[in-house]
Amino acid sequence: MPDALAAVREWAGQPVTETPIKGGLSHRIARVDAADGRRWLLRVLDPRVSAAGLGIPLDQEIANTLRAAEAGIGPRVLHRMPGALLLEYLEGTTLDAHAVRALPGPVAAACRRLHAGPRFVNDFSIFRKLEEFLALCRAHGLRTPAGYEDRLPAVAEIERALEADPLPSAPCHNDLLPENFIRCGDEVRIVDYQLSGNNDPAFELGDIAAEADYHPDLTCQLARAYFGEDSPRLAARVRLNLIMSNLTWTLWFSVHHGLLREQAAAAGFDYDAEAADKFAQAVRDLEDPGFGRLIDDVRGLRPGFPTPRTTQGGLSDQAKPAGRGRQAPG
Ligand SMILES: Nc1ncnc2c1ncn2[C@@H]1O[C@H](COP(=O)(O)OP(=O)(O)O)[C@@H](O)[C@H]1O
Ligand SMILES: [Mg+2]
């Protein structure tokens, strides 16, 4: 949208320059510097992303961005233009997977702040998202990793277990790739509300753990930091959601690759490799004997709730391959 910059110039009443930021695979993101030294972040939303189901409707994303700003965790919204937002530029460091692994405490605190804020305008379920993506893949004949559909009974089992004793939903980001966290001094802020919606907070944590390649012990530490208690039941809930993150976002790549071909070609990104990587991580966790224990723990079926067996083989002992996230290379 070439007009967005002109609209910013008009709003600012002075010349502005745009410096593109190479970020995610979805929208046009740029730093904008005004002649007087002020700086903003321009986010021009690509309607094809939400049309393909890869993001929530743009009006919802904008409304939720405003609410996250109200919670003090998202950047302030300075100016709204048709299909674009001018945001507070957060002077800080964008996190990478290594940093997210090193900072479970501040990351949990950032989530708590978001979740304690105003509710979002829409609800979000990772199970419905998976179904939606799968329907798109079937309708358009899109390539999915071999054996994907064989895992659907396990998805149903996870959903039944989580629904047996659900947590109250909270305004969740739902896509906390490391690159959506910005560290500003002692606090961590959160950007990019493309998939936001009220959801099980345990998905937020499981998704963070999946995207930053958390070891199971670190996943339990994140759960403890967030919930403020050492609960095997809650930790297991987060770990089942980690599996759902890998399974569902596998299809994000299939859909993005298949339906946004032009964008995908320009990104120079190996979508199949990314989908295969996420799916392999999900399969590894589903086939591990520890999977049944997670289901039992979430349902409260293991008497006395002993400490989760995160260091006794199974899920915990396997080194995780490095994930690349839904980010453009370089
Ligand atoms: N408000 C902001 N202030 C500073 N940097 C930002 C801001 N928003 C985004 N960024 C930077 O731009 C990158 C991409 O932005 P993001 O909103 O996540 O776009 P995408 O939807 O393409 O992932 C982020 O990873 C971060 O480095
Ligand atoms: Mg992003």
Short mmCIF file of C-alpha atoms and ligand atoms in Angstrom, two decimals:
data_model
loop_
_atom_site.label_atom_id
_atom_site.label_comp_id
_atom_site.label_asym_id
_atom_site.label_seq_id
_atom_site.Cartn_x
_atom_site.Cartn_y
_atom_site.Cartn_z
CA MET A 1 0.00 0.00 0.00
CA PRO A 2 2.08 2.97 -1.27
CA ASP A 3 -0.43 5.43 0.20
CA ALA A 4 0.30 4.41 3.76
CA LEU A 5 3.53 6.38 3.86
CA ALA A 6 1.85 9.43 2.35
CA ALA A 7 -0.86 9.12 5.00
CA VAL A 8 1.81 9.04 7.71
CA ARG A 9 3.50 12.10 6.19
CA GLU A 10 0.22 13.96 6.20
CA TRP A 11 -0.56 12.93 9.78
CA ALA A 12 2.95 13.88 10.97
CA GLY A 13 2.96 17.15 8.96
CA GLN A 14 6.55 16.64 7.90
CA PRO A 15 8.74 14.48 5.65
CA VAL A 16 9.18 10.86 6.68
CA THR A 17 11.41 8.05 5.46
CA GLU A 18 10.62 4.34 5.46
CA THR A 19 13.09 1.56 6.29
CA PRO A 20 11.62 -1.88 5.62
CA ILE A 21 12.02 -4.46 8.40
CA LYS A 22 12.56 -8.01 7.27
CA GLY A 23 10.28 -9.84 9.61
CA GLY A 24 7.58 -12.44 9.31
CA LEU A 25 6.13 -13.87 6.13
CA SER A 26 2.88 -11.95 6.29
CA HIS A 27 2.74 -8.16 6.18
CA ARG A 28 4.72 -5.09 5.16
CA ILE A 29 6.54 -3.85 8.24
CA ALA A 30 8.73 -0.74 8.28
CA ARG A 31 10.39 1.69 10.60
CA VAL A 32 9.37 5.22 9.82
CA ASP A 33 11.60 8.14 10.77
CA ALA A 34 10.28 11.68 10.77
CA ALA A 35 12.40 14.72 9.98
CA ASP A 36 12.16 15.87 13.62
CA GLY A 37 13.67 12.61 14.89
CA ARG A 38 10.49 10.82 15.96
CA ARG A 39 10.24 7.19 14.98
CA TRP A 40 7.29 4.82 14.46
CA LEU A 41 6.51 1.33 13.25
CA LEU A 42 4.30 1.04 10.17
CA ARG A 43 2.34 -2.18 9.78
CA VAL A 44 0.53 -2.46 6.45
CA LEU A 45 -1.79 -5.44 6.65
CA ASP A 46 -2.03 -7.76 3.66
CA PRO A 47 -5.71 -8.75 3.32
CA ARG A 48 -4.72 -11.97 1.51
CA VAL A 49 -3.31 -13.30 4.79
CA SER A 50 -6.61 -13.21 6.66
CA ALA A 51 -8.55 -14.20 3.52
CA ALA A 52 -6.54 -17.45 3.48
CA GLY A 53 -7.26 -18.03 7.19
CA LEU A 54 -3.60 -17.40 8.07
CA GLY A 55 -4.63 -14.55 10.30
CA ILE A 56 -7.81 -13.32 11.97
CA PRO A 57 -9.94 -10.74 10.10
CA LEU A 58 -8.12 -7.39 9.88
CA ASP A 59 -10.74 -5.48 11.89
CA GLN A 60 -10.30 -7.99 14.72
CA GLU A 61 -6.52 -7.75 14.55
CA ILE A 62 -6.72 -3.97 14.78
CA ALA A 63 -9.21 -4.08 17.68
CA ASN A 64 -7.04 -6.59 19.56
CA THR A 65 -3.89 -4.56 18.91
CA LEU A 66 -5.63 -1.62 20.61
CA ARG A 67 -6.57 -3.83 23.58
CA ALA A 68 -3.07 -5.24 23.95
CA ALA A 69 -1.80 -1.65 23.97
CA GLU A 70 -4.33 -0.86 26.69
CA ALA A 71 -2.90 -3.76 28.71
CA GLY A 72 0.49 -2.06 28.44
CA ILE A 73 2.11 -5.02 26.70
CA GLY A 74 1.61 -4.20 23.01
CA PRO A 75 2.93 -1.09 21.29
CA ARG A 76 0.70 1.99 21.52
CA VAL A 77 -1.44 2.61 18.45
CA LEU A 78 -0.70 6.16 17.27
CA HIS A 79 -2.63 6.35 14.03
CA ARG A 80 -5.06 4.12 12.17
CA MET A 81 -5.27 4.15 8.40
CA PRO A 82 -7.33 1.93 6.11
CA GLY A 83 -5.55 -1.44 6.30
CA ALA A 84 -2.56 -0.07 8.14
CA LEU A 85 -1.46 0.87 11.63
CA LEU A 86 1.15 3.29 12.87
CA LEU A 87 2.53 1.95 16.13
CA GLU A 88 4.86 3.03 18.87
CA TYR A 89 8.37 1.97 17.88
CA LEU A 90 9.70 -0.20 20.68
CA GLU A 91 13.36 0.59 21.18
CA GLY A 92 14.72 -2.75 22.25
CA THR A 93 15.99 -6.10 21.09
CA THR A 94 13.88 -8.58 19.18
CA LEU A 95 14.30 -11.97 20.84
CA ASP A 96 15.53 -15.13 19.17
CA ALA A 97 14.94 -18.73 20.32
CA HIS A 98 18.06 -18.68 22.45
CA ALA A 99 16.89 -15.57 24.31
CA VAL A 100 13.39 -17.00 24.84
CA ARG A 101 14.98 -20.10 26.36
CA ALA A 102 17.07 -17.94 28.64
CA LEU A 103 14.13 -15.81 29.83
CA PRO A 104 11.22 -18.03 30.96
CA GLY A 105 10.48 -15.65 33.86
CA PRO A 106 10.16 -12.38 31.90
CA VAL A 107 8.36 -14.22 29.08
CA ALA A 108 5.82 -15.65 31.56
CA ALA A 109 5.41 -12.19 33.10
CA ALA A 110 4.71 -10.71 29.65
CA CYS A 111 2.02 -13.34 29.06
CA ARG A 112 0.43 -12.69 32.43
CA ARG A 113 0.25 -8.98 31.65
CA LEU A 114 -1.38 -9.62 28.27
CA HIS A 115 -3.80 -12.17 29.75
CA ALA A 116 -4.79 -9.84 32.61
CA GLY A 117 -5.74 -7.11 30.14
CA PRO A 118 -9.03 -6.48 28.33
CA ARG A 119 -10.51 -9.50 26.57
CA PHE A 120 -10.10 -9.67 22.83
CA VAL A 121 -13.01 -9.26 20.44
CA ASN A 122 -12.86 -12.87 19.14
CA ASP A 123 -12.28 -16.36 20.47
CA PHE A 124 -9.55 -18.67 19.18
CA SER A 125 -9.22 -22.45 19.40
CA ILE A 126 -6.17 -24.26 18.09
CA PHE A 127 -8.36 -27.31 17.44
CA ARG A 128 -10.77 -25.36 15.22
CA LYS A 129 -7.80 -23.74 13.47
CA LEU A 130 -6.35 -27.16 12.68
CA GLU A 131 -9.71 -28.26 11.24
CA GLU A 132 -9.96 -25.08 9.19
CA PHE A 133 -6.47 -25.53 7.73
CA LEU A 134 -7.12 -29.19 7.02
CA ALA A 135 -10.34 -28.34 5.18
CA LEU A 136 -8.41 -25.80 3.07
CA CYS A 137 -5.70 -28.36 2.31
CA ARG A 138 -8.32 -30.91 1.25
CA ALA A 139 -10.34 -28.41 -0.80
CA HIS A 140 -7.31 -27.11 -2.69
CA GLY A 141 -5.31 -30.34 -2.85
CA LEU A 142 -2.44 -28.80 -0.88
CA ARG A 143 0.56 -30.87 0.10
CA THR A 144 0.73 -31.94 3.76
CA PRO A 145 3.44 -34.11 5.34
CA ALA A 146 2.98 -37.86 4.75
CA GLY A 147 0.97 -39.48 7.53
CA TYR A 148 -0.53 -36.21 8.77
CA GLU A 149 -4.10 -37.45 8.90
CA ASP A 150 -3.07 -40.58 10.82
CA ARG A 151 -2.49 -38.25 13.77
CA LEU A 152 -6.03 -36.90 13.91
CA PRO A 153 -7.26 -39.46 16.49
CA ALA A 154 -4.49 -38.24 18.84
CA VAL A 155 -5.65 -34.66 18.28
CA ALA A 156 -9.16 -35.69 19.34
CA GLU A 157 -7.72 -37.43 22.40
CA ILE A 158 -5.80 -34.30 23.39
CA GLU A 159 -8.89 -32.14 22.98
CA ARG A 160 -11.02 -34.48 25.10
CA ALA A 161 -8.37 -34.51 27.84
CA LEU A 162 -8.03 -30.71 27.88
CA GLU A 163 -11.80 -30.22 27.87
CA ALA A 164 -12.32 -32.50 30.86
CA ASP A 165 -11.29 -29.64 33.16
CA PRO A 166 -10.81 -26.48 31.09
CA LEU A 167 -9.05 -23.32 32.23
CA PRO A 168 -10.82 -19.97 31.92
CA SER A 169 -9.88 -18.39 28.60
CA ALA A 170 -7.71 -15.29 28.46
CA PRO A 171 -6.82 -12.77 25.72
CA CYS A 172 -4.03 -14.72 24.05
CA HIS A 173 -1.58 -13.85 21.30
CA ASN A 174 -1.48 -17.47 20.03
CA ASP A 175 1.60 -16.99 17.85
CA LEU A 176 4.47 -16.23 20.18
CA LEU A 177 7.40 -16.89 17.93
CA PRO A 178 10.58 -15.49 19.48
CA GLU A 179 10.49 -12.63 16.95
CA ASN A 180 7.20 -11.38 18.37
CA PHE A 181 8.88 -10.57 21.69
CA ILE A 182 10.88 -7.36 22.08
CA ARG A 183 12.99 -6.87 25.17
CA CYS A 184 12.96 -3.28 26.38
CA GLY A 185 15.14 -2.95 29.46
CA ASP A 186 13.80 -5.26 32.16
CA GLU A 187 10.49 -5.96 30.50
CA VAL A 188 9.44 -7.97 27.50
CA ARG A 189 6.80 -6.54 25.14
CA ILE A 190 4.70 -8.38 22.58
CA VAL A 191 3.96 -7.38 18.94
CA ASP A 192 1.97 -8.80 16.00
CA TYR A 193 -1.63 -9.69 16.91
CA GLN A 194 -2.34 -11.50 13.64
CA LEU A 195 -3.66 -14.67 15.33
CA SER A 196 -4.87 -13.24 18.62
CA GLY A 197 -8.07 -14.29 20.38
CA ASN A 198 -9.39 -15.46 23.74
CA ASN A 199 -7.98 -18.93 24.32
CA ASP A 200 -6.65 -21.41 26.86
CA PRO A 201 -3.60 -19.70 28.40
CA ALA A 202 -1.85 -23.08 28.41
CA PHE A 203 -1.78 -22.91 24.61
CA GLU A 204 0.10 -19.61 24.79
CA LEU A 205 2.79 -21.26 26.89
CA GLY A 206 2.92 -24.48 24.88
CA ASP A 207 3.23 -22.46 21.69
CA ILE A 208 6.12 -20.41 23.11
CA ALA A 209 7.84 -23.64 24.15
CA ALA A 210 7.33 -25.19 20.71
CA GLU A 211 8.60 -22.16 18.82
CA ALA A 212 11.69 -21.70 20.99
CA ASP A 213 12.50 -25.43 21.16
CA TYR A 214 12.07 -25.77 24.90
CA HIS A 215 13.26 -28.91 26.62
CA PRO A 216 10.43 -30.44 28.75
CA ASP A 217 12.07 -29.28 31.99
CA LEU A 218 12.15 -25.73 30.70
CA THR A 219 8.52 -26.03 29.60
CA CYS A 220 7.61 -27.00 33.18
CA GLN A 221 9.63 -24.03 34.43
CA LEU A 222 7.69 -21.70 32.14
CA ALA A 223 4.41 -23.17 33.40
CA ARG A 224 5.56 -22.72 37.00
CA ALA A 225 6.60 -19.10 36.37
CA TYR A 226 3.25 -18.34 34.73
CA PHE A 227 0.87 -20.17 37.07
CA GLY A 228 2.88 -19.49 40.23
CA GLU A 229 2.63 -23.13 41.33
CA ASP A 230 4.40 -26.38 40.66
CA SER A 231 1.51 -28.37 39.22
CA PRO A 232 2.10 -31.51 37.13
CA ARG A 233 -1.42 -31.14 35.82
CA LEU A 234 -0.83 -27.64 34.48
CA ALA A 235 2.62 -28.55 33.15
CA ALA A 236 1.11 -31.49 31.27
CA ARG A 237 -1.56 -29.19 29.87
CA VAL A 238 1.14 -26.89 28.51
CA ARG A 239 3.04 -29.84 27.01
CA LEU A 240 -0.03 -31.19 25.23
CA ASN A 241 -0.56 -27.71 23.79
CA LEU A 242 3.05 -27.71 22.63
CA ILE A 243 2.19 -30.75 20.51
CA MET A 244 -0.91 -28.97 19.17
CA SER A 245 1.20 -25.96 18.23
CA ASN A 246 3.55 -28.11 16.18
CA LEU A 247 0.70 -30.03 14.55
CA THR A 248 -1.39 -26.99 13.64
CA TRP A 249 1.38 -24.68 12.51
CA THR A 250 2.66 -27.48 10.28
CA LEU A 251 -0.47 -26.77 8.22
CA TRP A 252 0.09 -22.99 8.36
CA PHE A 253 3.05 -23.60 6.06
CA SER A 254 1.08 -25.90 3.78
CA VAL A 255 -1.68 -23.29 3.43
CA HIS A 256 0.66 -20.31 3.06
CA HIS A 257 2.71 -22.13 0.45
CA GLY A 258 -0.32 -23.35 -1.45
CA LEU A 259 -2.62 -20.34 -1.34
CA LEU A 260 -0.21 -17.38 -1.26
CA ARG A 261 2.10 -18.64 -3.98
CA GLU A 262 3.27 -15.22 -5.10
CA GLN A 263 4.25 -14.16 -1.58
CA ALA A 264 5.74 -17.57 -0.87
CA ALA A 265 7.94 -17.46 -3.98
CA ALA A 266 9.18 -13.97 -3.07
CA ALA A 267 10.08 -15.12 0.45
CA GLY A 268 12.59 -17.66 -0.86
CA PHE A 269 11.65 -19.94 2.03
CA ASP A 270 11.59 -23.72 2.22
CA TYR A 271 8.00 -24.27 3.33
CA ASP A 272 8.07 -28.03 2.94
CA ALA A 273 11.14 -28.31 5.13
CA GLU A 274 9.53 -26.13 7.77
CA ALA A 275 6.28 -28.12 7.74
CA ALA A 276 8.22 -31.40 7.87
CA ASP A 277 10.31 -30.16 10.79
CA LYS A 278 7.29 -29.17 12.89
CA PHE A 279 5.43 -32.36 12.04
CA ALA A 280 8.47 -34.48 12.95
CA GLN A 281 8.58 -32.82 16.37
CA ALA A 282 4.88 -33.49 16.91
CA VAL A 283 5.22 -37.15 15.84
CA ARG A 284 8.18 -37.65 18.12
CA ASP A 285 6.15 -36.40 21.11
CA LEU A 286 3.01 -38.35 20.15
CA GLU A 287 4.94 -41.61 19.81
CA ASP A 288 6.79 -41.20 23.04
CA PRO A 289 5.53 -43.40 25.92
CA GLY A 290 5.37 -40.20 27.98
CA PHE A 291 2.42 -39.03 25.86
CA GLY A 292 -0.04 -41.26 27.73
CA ARG A 293 1.24 -39.89 31.04
CA LEU A 294 0.58 -36.35 29.87
CA ILE A 295 -3.01 -37.28 29.03
CA ASP A 296 -3.43 -38.93 32.43
CA ASP A 297 -1.88 -35.98 34.26
CA VAL A 298 -4.16 -33.48 32.53
CA ARG A 299 -7.16 -35.62 33.45
CA GLY A 300 -5.85 -35.97 37.01
CA LEU A 301 -5.73 -39.77 36.68
CA ARG A 302 -2.33 -40.28 38.21
CA PRO A 303 -2.79 -40.60 41.97
CA GLY A 304 -0.97 -38.01 44.02
CA PHE A 305 0.31 -36.12 40.96
CA PRO A 306 3.97 -36.98 41.35
CA THR A 307 6.55 -34.70 39.83
CA PRO A 308 6.35 -35.00 36.04
CA ARG A 309 8.85 -37.48 34.69
CA THR A 310 10.68 -34.98 32.59
CA THR A 311 14.11 -36.43 33.17
CA GLN A 312 13.33 -40.12 32.94
CA GLY A 313 13.62 -40.73 29.26
CA GLY A 314 10.96 -40.35 26.66
CA LEU A 315 9.98 -36.87 25.65
CA SER A 316 12.71 -35.24 27.69
CA ASP A 317 15.77 -37.03 26.43
CA GLN A 318 15.55 -36.18 22.81
CA ALA A 319 17.41 -33.18 21.56
CA LYS A 320 15.12 -30.87 19.68
CA PRO A 321 16.07 -29.87 16.17
CA ALA A 322 16.38 -26.14 15.62
CA GLY A 323 13.10 -24.63 14.40
CA ARG A 324 13.00 -21.64 12.14
CA GLY A 325 9.55 -20.29 12.88
CA ARG A 326 7.29 -18.49 10.47
CA GLN A 327 9.93 -15.92 9.67
CA ALA A 328 11.64 -15.02 6.45
CA PRO A 329 15.26 -16.15 6.31
CA GLY A 330 18.07 -13.80 7.20
N1 LIG B 1 6.31 -1.80 17.46
C1 LIG B 1 7.50 -2.27 17.09
N2 LIG B 1 8.64 -1.64 17.48
C2 LIG B 1 9.85 -2.09 17.09
N3 LIG B 1 10.03 -3.16 16.28
C3 LIG B 1 8.94 -3.81 15.87
C4 LIG B 1 7.63 -3.43 16.25
N4 LIG B 1 6.74 -4.27 15.67
C5 LIG B 1 7.47 -5.15 14.96
N5 LIG B 1 8.79 -4.91 15.07
C6 LIG B 1 9.89 -5.66 14.44
O1 LIG B 1 9.46 -6.11 13.16
C7 LIG B 1 9.45 -7.53 13.10
C8 LIG B 1 8.26 -8.00 12.28
O2 LIG B 1 7.09 -7.44 12.81
P1 LIG B 1 5.75 -8.26 13.02
O3 LIG B 1 4.71 -7.30 13.50
O4 LIG B 1 6.02 -9.43 13.87
O5 LIG B 1 5.43 -8.70 11.53
P2 LIG B 1 4.95 -10.07 10.87
O6 LIG B 1 3.46 -10.07 10.98
O7 LIG B 1 5.41 -9.97 9.47
O8 LIG B 1 5.59 -11.18 11.65
C9 LIG B 1 9.41 -7.99 14.56
O9 LIG B 1 9.99 -9.28 14.69
C10 LIG B 1 10.23 -6.91 15.24
O10 LIG B 1 11.63 -7.17 15.06
MG MG B 2 5.75 -11.46 13.68
#
